[in-house]
Coordinates of C-alpha atoms and ligand atoms in Angstrom, one line a residue:
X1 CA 76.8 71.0 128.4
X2 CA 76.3 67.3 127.8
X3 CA 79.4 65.4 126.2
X4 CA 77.2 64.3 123.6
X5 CA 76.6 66.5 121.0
X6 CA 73.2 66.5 119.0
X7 CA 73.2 68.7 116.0
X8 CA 70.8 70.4 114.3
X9 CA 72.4 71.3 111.1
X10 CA 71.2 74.6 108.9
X11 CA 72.4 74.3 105.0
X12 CA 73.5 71.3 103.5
X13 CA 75.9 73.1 100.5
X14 CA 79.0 73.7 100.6
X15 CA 80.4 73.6 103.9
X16 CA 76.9 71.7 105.5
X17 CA 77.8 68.4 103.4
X18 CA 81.3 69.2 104.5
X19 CA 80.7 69.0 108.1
X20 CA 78.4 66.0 107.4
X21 CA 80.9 64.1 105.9
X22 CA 83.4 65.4 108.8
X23 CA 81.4 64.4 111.4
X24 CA 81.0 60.9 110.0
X25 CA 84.7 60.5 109.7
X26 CA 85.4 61.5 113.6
X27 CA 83.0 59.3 115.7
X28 CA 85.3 59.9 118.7
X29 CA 83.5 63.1 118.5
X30 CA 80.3 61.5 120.3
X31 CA 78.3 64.4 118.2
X32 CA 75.8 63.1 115.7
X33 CA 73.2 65.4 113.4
X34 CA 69.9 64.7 113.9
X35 CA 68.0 66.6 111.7
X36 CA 69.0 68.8 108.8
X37 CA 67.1 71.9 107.5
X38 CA 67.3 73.2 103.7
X39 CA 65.7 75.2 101.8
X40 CA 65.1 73.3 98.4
X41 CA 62.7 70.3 99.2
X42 CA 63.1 68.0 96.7
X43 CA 67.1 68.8 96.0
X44 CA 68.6 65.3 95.3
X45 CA 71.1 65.0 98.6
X46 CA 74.3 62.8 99.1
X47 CA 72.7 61.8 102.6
X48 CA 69.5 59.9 104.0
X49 CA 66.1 61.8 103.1
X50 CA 64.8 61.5 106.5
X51 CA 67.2 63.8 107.8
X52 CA 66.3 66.8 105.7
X53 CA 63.2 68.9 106.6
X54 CA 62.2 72.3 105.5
X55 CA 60.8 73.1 108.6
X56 CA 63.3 75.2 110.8
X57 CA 61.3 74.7 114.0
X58 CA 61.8 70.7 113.8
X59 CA 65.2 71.5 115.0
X60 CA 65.1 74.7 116.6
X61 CA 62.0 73.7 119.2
X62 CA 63.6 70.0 119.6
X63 CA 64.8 69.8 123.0
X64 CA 67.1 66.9 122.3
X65 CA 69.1 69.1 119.8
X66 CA 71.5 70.8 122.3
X67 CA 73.6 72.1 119.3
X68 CA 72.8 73.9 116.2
X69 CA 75.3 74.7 113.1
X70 CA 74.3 77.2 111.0
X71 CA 75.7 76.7 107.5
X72 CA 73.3 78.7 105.3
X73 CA 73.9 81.0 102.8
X74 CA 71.7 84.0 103.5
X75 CA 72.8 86.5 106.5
X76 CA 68.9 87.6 106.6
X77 CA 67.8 84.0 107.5
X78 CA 70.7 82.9 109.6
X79 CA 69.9 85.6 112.2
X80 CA 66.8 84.7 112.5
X81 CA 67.8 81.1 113.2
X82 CA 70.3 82.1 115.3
X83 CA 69.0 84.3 117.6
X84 CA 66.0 81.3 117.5
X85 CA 68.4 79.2 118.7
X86 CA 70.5 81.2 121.3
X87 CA 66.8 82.1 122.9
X88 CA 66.0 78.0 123.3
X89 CA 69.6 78.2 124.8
X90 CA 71.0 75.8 122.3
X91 CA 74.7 76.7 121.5
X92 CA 75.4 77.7 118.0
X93 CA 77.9 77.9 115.8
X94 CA 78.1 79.6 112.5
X95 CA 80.6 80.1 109.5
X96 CA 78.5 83.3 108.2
X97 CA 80.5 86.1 108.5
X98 CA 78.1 88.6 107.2
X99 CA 75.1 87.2 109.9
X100 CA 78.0 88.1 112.6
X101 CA 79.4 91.3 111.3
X102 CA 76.4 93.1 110.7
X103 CA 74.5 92.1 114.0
X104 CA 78.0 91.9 116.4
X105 CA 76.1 94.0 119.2
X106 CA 72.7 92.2 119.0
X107 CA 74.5 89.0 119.0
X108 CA 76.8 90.2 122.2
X109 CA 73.6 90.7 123.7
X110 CA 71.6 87.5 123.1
X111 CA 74.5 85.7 124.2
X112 CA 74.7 87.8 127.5
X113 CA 70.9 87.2 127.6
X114 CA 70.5 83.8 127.6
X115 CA 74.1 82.7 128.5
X116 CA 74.6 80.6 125.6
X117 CA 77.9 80.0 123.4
X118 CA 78.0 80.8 120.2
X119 CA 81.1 80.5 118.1
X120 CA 82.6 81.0 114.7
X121 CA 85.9 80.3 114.0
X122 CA 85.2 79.1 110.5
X123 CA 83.8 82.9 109.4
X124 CA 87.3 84.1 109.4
X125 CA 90.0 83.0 107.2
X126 CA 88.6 79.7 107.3
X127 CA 90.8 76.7 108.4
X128 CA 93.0 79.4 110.0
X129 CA 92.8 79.9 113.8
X130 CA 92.1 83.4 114.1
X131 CA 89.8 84.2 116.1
X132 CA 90.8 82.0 119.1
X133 CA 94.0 82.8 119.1
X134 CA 93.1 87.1 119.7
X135 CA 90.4 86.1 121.9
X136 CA 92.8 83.8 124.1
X137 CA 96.6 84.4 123.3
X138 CA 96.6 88.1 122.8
X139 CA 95.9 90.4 125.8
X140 CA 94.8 94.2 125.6
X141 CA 98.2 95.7 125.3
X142 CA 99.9 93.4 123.2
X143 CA 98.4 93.7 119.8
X144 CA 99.5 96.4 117.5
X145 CA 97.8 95.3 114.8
X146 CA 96.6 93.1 112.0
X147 CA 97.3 93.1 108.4
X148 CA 95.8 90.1 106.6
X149 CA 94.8 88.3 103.6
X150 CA 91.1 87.4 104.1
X151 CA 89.4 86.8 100.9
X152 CA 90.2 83.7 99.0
X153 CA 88.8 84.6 95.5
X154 CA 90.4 87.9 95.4
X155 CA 93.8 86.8 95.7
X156 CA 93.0 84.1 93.2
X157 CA 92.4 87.0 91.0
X158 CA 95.0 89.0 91.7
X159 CA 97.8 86.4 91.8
X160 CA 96.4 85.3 88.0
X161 CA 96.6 89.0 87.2
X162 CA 100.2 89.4 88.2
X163 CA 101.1 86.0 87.8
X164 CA 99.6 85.0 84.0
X165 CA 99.3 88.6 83.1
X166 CA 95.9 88.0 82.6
X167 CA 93.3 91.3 82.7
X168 CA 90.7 91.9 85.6
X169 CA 88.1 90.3 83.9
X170 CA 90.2 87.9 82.2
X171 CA 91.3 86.6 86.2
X172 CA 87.8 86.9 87.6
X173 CA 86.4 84.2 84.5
X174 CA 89.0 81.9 85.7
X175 CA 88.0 82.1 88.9
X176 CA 84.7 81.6 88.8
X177 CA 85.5 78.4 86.4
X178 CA 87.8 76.7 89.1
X179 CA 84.6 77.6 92.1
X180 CA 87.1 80.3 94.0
X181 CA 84.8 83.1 93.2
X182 CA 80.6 82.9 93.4
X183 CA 78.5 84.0 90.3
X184 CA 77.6 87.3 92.0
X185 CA 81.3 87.8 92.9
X186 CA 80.2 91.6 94.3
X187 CA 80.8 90.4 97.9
X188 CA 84.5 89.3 97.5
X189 CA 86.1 91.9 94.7
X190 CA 84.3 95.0 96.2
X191 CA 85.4 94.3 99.7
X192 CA 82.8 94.0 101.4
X193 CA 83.4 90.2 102.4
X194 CA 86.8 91.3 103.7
X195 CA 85.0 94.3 105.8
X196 CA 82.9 92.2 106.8
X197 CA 86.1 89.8 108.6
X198 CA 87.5 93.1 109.8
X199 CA 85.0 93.8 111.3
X200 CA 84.7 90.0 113.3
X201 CA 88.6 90.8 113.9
X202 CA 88.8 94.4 115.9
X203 CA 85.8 92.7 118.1
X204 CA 88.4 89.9 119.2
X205 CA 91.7 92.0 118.7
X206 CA 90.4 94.9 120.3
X207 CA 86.8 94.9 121.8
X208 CA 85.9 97.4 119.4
X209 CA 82.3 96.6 118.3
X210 CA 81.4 98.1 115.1
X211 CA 79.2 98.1 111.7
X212 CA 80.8 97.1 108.5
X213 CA 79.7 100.3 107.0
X214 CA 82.1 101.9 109.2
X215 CA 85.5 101.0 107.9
X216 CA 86.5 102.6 104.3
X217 CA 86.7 98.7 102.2
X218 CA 87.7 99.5 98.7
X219 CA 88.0 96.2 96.5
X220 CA 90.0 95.1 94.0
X221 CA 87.6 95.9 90.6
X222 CA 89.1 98.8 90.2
X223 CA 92.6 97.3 89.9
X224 CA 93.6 98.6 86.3
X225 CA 96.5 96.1 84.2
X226 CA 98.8 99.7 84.3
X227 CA 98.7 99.0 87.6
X228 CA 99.0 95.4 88.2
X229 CA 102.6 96.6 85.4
X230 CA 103.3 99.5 88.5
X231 CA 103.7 97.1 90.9
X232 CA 105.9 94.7 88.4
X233 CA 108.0 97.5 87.8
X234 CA 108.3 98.5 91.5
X235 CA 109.2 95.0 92.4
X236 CA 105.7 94.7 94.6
X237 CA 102.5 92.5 94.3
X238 CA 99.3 94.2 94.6
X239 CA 96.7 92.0 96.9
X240 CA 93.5 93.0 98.9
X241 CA 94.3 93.5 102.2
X242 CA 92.1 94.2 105.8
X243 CA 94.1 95.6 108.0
X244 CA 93.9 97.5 111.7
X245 CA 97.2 99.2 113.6
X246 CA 97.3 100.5 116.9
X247 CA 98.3 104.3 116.1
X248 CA 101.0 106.1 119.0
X249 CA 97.8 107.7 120.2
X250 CA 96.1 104.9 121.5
X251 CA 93.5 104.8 118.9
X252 CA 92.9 102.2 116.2
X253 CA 92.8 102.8 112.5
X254 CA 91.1 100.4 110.7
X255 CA 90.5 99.8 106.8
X256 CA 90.3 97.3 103.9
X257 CA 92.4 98.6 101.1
X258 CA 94.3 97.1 98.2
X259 CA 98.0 97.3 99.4
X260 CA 101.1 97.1 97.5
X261 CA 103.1 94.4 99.4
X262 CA 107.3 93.9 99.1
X263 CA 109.1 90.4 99.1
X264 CA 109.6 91.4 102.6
X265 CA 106.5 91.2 104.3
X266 CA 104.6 87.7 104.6
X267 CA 101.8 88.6 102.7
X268 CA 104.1 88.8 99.4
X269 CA 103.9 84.8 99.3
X270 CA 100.5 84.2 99.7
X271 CA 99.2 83.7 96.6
X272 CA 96.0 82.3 95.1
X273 CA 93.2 80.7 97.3
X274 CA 95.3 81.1 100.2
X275 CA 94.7 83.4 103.1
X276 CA 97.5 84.6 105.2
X277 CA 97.4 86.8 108.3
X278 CA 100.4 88.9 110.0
X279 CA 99.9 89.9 113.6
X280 CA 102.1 92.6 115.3
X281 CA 102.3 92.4 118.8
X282 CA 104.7 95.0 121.2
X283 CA 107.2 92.3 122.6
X284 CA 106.7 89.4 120.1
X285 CA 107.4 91.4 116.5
X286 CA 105.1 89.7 114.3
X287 CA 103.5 86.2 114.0
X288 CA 101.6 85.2 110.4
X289 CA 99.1 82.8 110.7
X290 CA 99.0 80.8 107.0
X291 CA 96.4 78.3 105.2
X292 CA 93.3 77.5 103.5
X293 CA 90.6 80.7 103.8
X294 CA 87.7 78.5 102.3
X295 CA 86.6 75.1 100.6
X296 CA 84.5 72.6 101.7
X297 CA 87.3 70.8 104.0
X298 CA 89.5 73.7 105.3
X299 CA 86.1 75.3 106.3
X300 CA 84.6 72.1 107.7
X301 CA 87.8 71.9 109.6
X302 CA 87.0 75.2 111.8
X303 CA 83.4 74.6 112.0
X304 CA 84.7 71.1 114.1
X305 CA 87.0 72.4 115.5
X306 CA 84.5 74.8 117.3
X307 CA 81.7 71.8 117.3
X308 CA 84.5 70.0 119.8
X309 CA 85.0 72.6 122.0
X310 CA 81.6 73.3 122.5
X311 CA 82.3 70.0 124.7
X312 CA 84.1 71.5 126.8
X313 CA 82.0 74.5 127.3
X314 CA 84.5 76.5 125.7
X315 CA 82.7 80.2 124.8
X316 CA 84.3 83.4 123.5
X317 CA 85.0 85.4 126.7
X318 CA 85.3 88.9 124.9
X319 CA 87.6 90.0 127.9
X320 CA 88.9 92.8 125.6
X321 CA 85.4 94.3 125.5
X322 CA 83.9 93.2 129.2
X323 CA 87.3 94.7 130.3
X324 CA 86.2 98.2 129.0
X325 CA 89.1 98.3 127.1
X326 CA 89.6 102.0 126.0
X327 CA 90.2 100.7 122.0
X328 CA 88.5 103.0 119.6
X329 CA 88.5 103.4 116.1
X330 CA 89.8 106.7 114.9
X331 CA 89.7 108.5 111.1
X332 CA 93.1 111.4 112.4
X333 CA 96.1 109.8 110.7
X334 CA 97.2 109.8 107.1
X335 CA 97.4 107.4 104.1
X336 CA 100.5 107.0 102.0
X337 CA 98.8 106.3 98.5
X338 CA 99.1 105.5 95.0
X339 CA 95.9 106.7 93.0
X340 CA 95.5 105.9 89.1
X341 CA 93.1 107.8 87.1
X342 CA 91.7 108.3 83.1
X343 CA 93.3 112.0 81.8
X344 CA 90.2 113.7 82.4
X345 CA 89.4 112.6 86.0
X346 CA 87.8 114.9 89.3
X347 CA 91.3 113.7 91.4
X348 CA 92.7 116.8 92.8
X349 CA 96.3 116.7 93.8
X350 CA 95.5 119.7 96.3
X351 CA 93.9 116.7 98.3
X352 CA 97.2 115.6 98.9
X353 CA 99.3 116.9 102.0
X354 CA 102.4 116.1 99.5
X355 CA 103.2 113.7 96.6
X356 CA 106.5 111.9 95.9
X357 CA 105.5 110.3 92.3
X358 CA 103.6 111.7 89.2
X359 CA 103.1 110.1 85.8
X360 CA 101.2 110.3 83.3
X361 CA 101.4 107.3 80.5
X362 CA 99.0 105.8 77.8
X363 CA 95.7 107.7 78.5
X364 CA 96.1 106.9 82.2
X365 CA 98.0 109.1 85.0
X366 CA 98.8 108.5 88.5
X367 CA 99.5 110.1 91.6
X368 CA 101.6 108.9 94.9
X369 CA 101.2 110.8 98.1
X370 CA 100.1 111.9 101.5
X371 CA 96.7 112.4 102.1
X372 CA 94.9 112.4 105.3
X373 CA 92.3 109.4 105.9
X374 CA 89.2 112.0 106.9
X375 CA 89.9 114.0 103.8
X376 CA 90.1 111.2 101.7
X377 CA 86.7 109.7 102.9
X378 CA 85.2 113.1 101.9
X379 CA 86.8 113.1 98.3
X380 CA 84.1 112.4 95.4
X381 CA 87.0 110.4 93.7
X382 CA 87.3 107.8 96.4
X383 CA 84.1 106.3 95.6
X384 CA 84.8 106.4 92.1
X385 CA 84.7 103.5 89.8
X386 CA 87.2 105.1 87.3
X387 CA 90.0 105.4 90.0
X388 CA 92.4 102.9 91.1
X389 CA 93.9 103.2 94.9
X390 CA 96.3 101.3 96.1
X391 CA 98.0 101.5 99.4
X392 CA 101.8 101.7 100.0
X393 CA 103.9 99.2 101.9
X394 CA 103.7 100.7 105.4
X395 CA 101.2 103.1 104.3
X396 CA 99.9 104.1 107.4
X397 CA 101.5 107.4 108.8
X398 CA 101.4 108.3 111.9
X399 CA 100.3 112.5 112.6
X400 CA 103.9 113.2 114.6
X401 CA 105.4 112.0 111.0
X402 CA 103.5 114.9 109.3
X403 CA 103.8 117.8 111.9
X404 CA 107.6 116.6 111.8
X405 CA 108.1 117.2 108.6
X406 CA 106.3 120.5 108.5
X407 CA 108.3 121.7 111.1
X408 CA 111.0 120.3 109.3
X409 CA 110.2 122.5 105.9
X410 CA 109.6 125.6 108.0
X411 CA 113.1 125.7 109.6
X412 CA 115.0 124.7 105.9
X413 CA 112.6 127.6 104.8
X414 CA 113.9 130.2 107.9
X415 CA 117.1 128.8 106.8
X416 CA 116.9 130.3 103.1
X417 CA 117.8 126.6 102.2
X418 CA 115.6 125.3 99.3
X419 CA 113.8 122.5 100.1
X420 CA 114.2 119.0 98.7
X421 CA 112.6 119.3 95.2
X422 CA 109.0 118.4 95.3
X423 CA 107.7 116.0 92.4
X424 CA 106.1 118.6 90.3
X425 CA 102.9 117.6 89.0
X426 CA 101.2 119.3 86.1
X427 CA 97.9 121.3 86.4
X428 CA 96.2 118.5 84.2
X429 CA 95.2 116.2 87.2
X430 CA 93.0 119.6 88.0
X431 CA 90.9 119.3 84.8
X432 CA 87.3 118.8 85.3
X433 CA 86.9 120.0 88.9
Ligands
LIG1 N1 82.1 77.9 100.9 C1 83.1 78.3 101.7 O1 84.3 78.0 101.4 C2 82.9 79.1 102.9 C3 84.0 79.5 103.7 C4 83.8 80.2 104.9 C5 82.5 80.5 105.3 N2 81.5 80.1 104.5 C6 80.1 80.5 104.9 O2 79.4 79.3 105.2 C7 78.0 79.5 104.9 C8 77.5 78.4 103.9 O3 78.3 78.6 102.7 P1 78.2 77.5 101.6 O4 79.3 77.8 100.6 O5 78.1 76.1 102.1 O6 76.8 77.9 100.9 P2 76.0 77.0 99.7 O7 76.9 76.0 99.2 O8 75.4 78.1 98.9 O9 74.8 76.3 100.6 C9 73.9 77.0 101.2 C10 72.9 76.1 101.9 O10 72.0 76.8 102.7 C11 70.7 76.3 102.5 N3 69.7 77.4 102.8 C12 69.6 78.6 102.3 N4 68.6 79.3 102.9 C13 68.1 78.5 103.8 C14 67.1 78.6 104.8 N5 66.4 79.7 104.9 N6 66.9 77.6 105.6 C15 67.6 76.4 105.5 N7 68.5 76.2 104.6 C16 68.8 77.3 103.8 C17 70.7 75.9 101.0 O11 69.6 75.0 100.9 P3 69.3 74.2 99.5 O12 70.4 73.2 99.4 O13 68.0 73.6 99.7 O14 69.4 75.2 98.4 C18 72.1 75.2 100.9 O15 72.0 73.9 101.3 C19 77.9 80.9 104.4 O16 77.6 81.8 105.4 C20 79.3 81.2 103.9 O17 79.6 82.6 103.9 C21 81.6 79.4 103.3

């Protein structure tokens, strides 16, 4: 690629009069935008008008553009630009991490295709350097896993909830007043934007390529004040957390779950907007990865960052994947949990392979156990709105942990030894089936 840069810049909101005003403050750079597309014609902009066009093809079929940024705010739209612009072999880089989770595979492809970069560090945790750093610093065997803080808005919320005490509701309001959380906030509190990082993440981390729609992703609306005064008690915070461990067997379990976190874990400190991400590796222990998930600057920051290394023909190898890396997802291990449910709810402890708490307390009652990931997927209470489910620290267990302990049982039973007194929980979870 040429060492100058000319851009051809999609979206001029958030993030595209970011990367405007960026760009204009590094000249060093030697990368200038040409032409801007929007959507809104006759929007008053903080920028010349002869830059701004509605016409997508202006920049897409102009063969002095080399680069195009894709800063729009409609995943439908940006692939269409995109694979537009990867098929008139102009590199591309994007912050939309719903465009590149949803068509990972068709993107792999169109990059293979027409041998043209496209890169996207900004679609992950923002200012924070993800997604290079598992494409270039962590080989095959060394990850273990990933356990991060990805969404922005929902740990806004959640640190107001536990923080100020204040209701669900209460914390989403104040969110969307100070801009953390969109109007339609259904992307961030329902998971889906964190599935949708996951999903970016087990590509680099692993080579696993995979749909969105395949990873449980529970949000945090369901997140009930008894339960926000659970975790108080229990000396915890609650946050929203996407996660992925390599399991003993090889295989990779992957999931976006609200997760009860200790004061011992890294993920206990980071606290509203903030993004923080722990990475497990076999001989390093863990590294966390810290800052700004989203906001006109941090996110302007990635989006350059990836702009300059374009100049350097820098492109996202995928070695994990090209490697045939034998990564796969898998749904065989189990889930230490804590579910909360109204009195008269369709949760059946009989779902559980055991349970170590039980309560039942103002009109609300809740369970903590063992119960395997496949079965829980198939439960009609998983989906529901009514049910809270939080994971517990280290609340992935492996199999070996569960036939140990059954064999374990079976010889205190051959023993005639009692065994260690089970938390006895009353029929009344079992109304309603
Ligand atoms: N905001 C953040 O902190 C953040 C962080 C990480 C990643 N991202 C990602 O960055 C992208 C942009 O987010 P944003 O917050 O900057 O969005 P935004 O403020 O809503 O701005 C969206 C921009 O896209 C333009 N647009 C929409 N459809 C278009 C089309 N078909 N053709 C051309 N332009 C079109 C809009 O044009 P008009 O101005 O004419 O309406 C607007 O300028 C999204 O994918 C988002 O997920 C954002």
């Amino acid at each position: 690629m040429s060492r100058e840069l000319k851009i051809g810049l999609f979206g001029f909101g958030v993030v595209g009069e970011g990367i405007y005003h960026v760009l204009q403050a590094t000249p060093s750079l030697n990368a200038t935008i040409k032409k801007v597309c929007i959507k809104q014609k006759d929007k008053k902009r903080n920028a010349p008008e002869e830059l701004f066009t509605v016409n997508a093809s202006e920049l897409l079929e102009d063969p002095e553009i080399n680069v195009i940024v894709e800063l729009i705010d409609d995943a439908k739209e940006a692939f269409i630009i995109s694979s537009r612009a990867i098929k008139n072999k102009k590199a591309l880089v994007s912050a939309n991490k719903k465009m590149i989770a949803e068509n990972l595979q068709e993107l792999l492809d169109l990059q293979d295709l027409y041998q043209t970069p496209l890169l996207y560090e900004a679609s992950v945790c923002g200012s924070i350097p993800v997604i290079r750093n598992l494409e270039e610093y962590y080989d095959n065997d060394l990850l273990q896993g990933i356990c991060g803080i990805v969404n922005g808005s929902t740990n806004f919320i959640l640190s107001r909830m536990f923080d100020d005490s204040l209701s669900y509701s209460e914390a989403l309001q104040l969110a969307q007043q100070a801009g953390f959380a969109e109007s339609d906030p259904g992307l961030d509190v329902r998971g889906i934007d964190a599935v949708n990082k996951l999903t970016i993440l087990l590509l680099h981390g692993y080579g696993i390529v995979s749909k969105p729609e395949d990873h449980l992703h529970i949000g945090i609306d369901r997140i009930h004040n008894l339960d926000a005064k659970y975790a108080a008690e229990k000396n915890v915070r609650i946050r929203l957390v996407a996660q992925s461990k390599k399991l003993k067997n090889g295989r990779v379990a992957a999931f976006v779950l609200p997760q009860f976190v200790s004061n011992k874990i890294q993920l206990y400190n980071v606290n509203d907007e903030y993004n923080g991400i722990v990475l497990q590796s076999s001989f390093a222990d863990k590294q966390f990865l810290y800052g700004k998930g989203a906001g006109r600057y941090p996110t302007s920051s990635a989006v350059l960052s990836d702009i300059s290394a374009l100049r350097y023909d820098y492109r996202y190898e995928y070695r994990k994947l090209k490697n045939n890396s034998e990564n796969e997802l898998t749904d065989d291990f189990y889930l230490e949990l804590y579910a909360a449910f109204p009195i008269r709810s369709k949760v059946d402890k009989n779902d559980f392979e055991w349970i170590t708490e039980y309560n039942c307390r103002d009109q609300r009652q809740y369970i903590k156990g063992v119960i395997h990931y496949r079965k829980l997927l198939e439960t009609k209470w998983v989906n529901d709105a009514s049910v809270s489910l939080v994971l517990c620290p280290e609340g992935i267990i492996e199999n070996e942990e569960v036939a140990f302990r059954e064999v374990k049982e079976k010889f205190w039973k051959l023993a005639g030894v009692a065994e260690k007194k089970k938390e006895v929980v009353p029929d009344i979870v079992l109304v309603e089936r």
